[in-house]
Amino acid sequence: MIGQLDEEELVNQLLKGGAGSTHGPAPPIPRLCIRPYQWRSECLHGYAEDGDATSFPQAIYLAASFDRRLIYNVSLATAFEARAKYNYYVKTGQYEDHKGIHCFSPVVNIMRHPLWGRTQETLGEDPFLTGALSNAFVRGLSGFPLHGRISYEDKHLYLTAASCKHFAVHDGPENIPVSRLSFEANVSVADIKAWKFPGMLRF
């Protein structure tokens, strides 16, 4: 399908739909039966950014349980609510921010300092545990079984699209003394291998 988009359509699909309410949804392409789509949604502790939905505890508290089944059940419940609300939004023509099923969750960055401004969004300070819980989180959001191989049929029946965040070495600082979007991240190879990648390599 991508090959059928012209350059302007492709740019608009990439430019819009995920950059906040000021940019609006990705525009429809009627000739390809593509509807408008807002792919910026948050499912970190429920699909509660827009209207009524279950709000679960923050990820750091869920992770304190050390319970993959609990994480899976929370994310699966979130996925069902997200899918139900999304179906309603599509039916009623609502394509604003936080009305899609592309979930920017879970956070797989490792919590390295308790004063980091996004500590509560992480699954803790242990790379192995973060990887194991993130795997359960993604399986739940996707609607896949918690254990075992994911079948070819399962891969075509996503409840939501989980998007692990953020890039490795994204975990700080939070605008002190400079923005996390512009500071120079000087990280050793050993640090990357020991802390940054293990949580991201469990998928």
C-alpha angles and dihedrals in degrees: 000000000000089000089060094059119095119224096265093049092049093050092049092050090053097039099049136044101051110044100084136276095302092067099047127212125317103273124253122256103205096186088063095037091245114153125207110278136195106198098180108101133141123221102163096124102003135320090279103127092096120039130313118356139125112285110207126193117282117274096256090060093046089049090054087070091065084213118137092185091055092049090048094050092049093049093044091052088048090051093052091050091046092050093047093049092044091053089053092047092051091047091052096040098248114150104158130129115307094016100105133084097236099109118203091213154155111032107223097180113120117244104238101166129028092221094059106120095235100043092119091060094058130084092234142270101301116091094203094050092044090053094048094047093043090054090054090045093053093046090053095047089048093048092239125140115272094233136038135021119326110241126227089248092052091054090062095052106063117167090199136348110251116210114193113216147245131014114256113277091026094118104108178101102352102212092306112139091343136359119281085230094063111025121113109252108208104182126165122236089242091055092049092050095044101040115010108045106035093074091050097048100067096091 
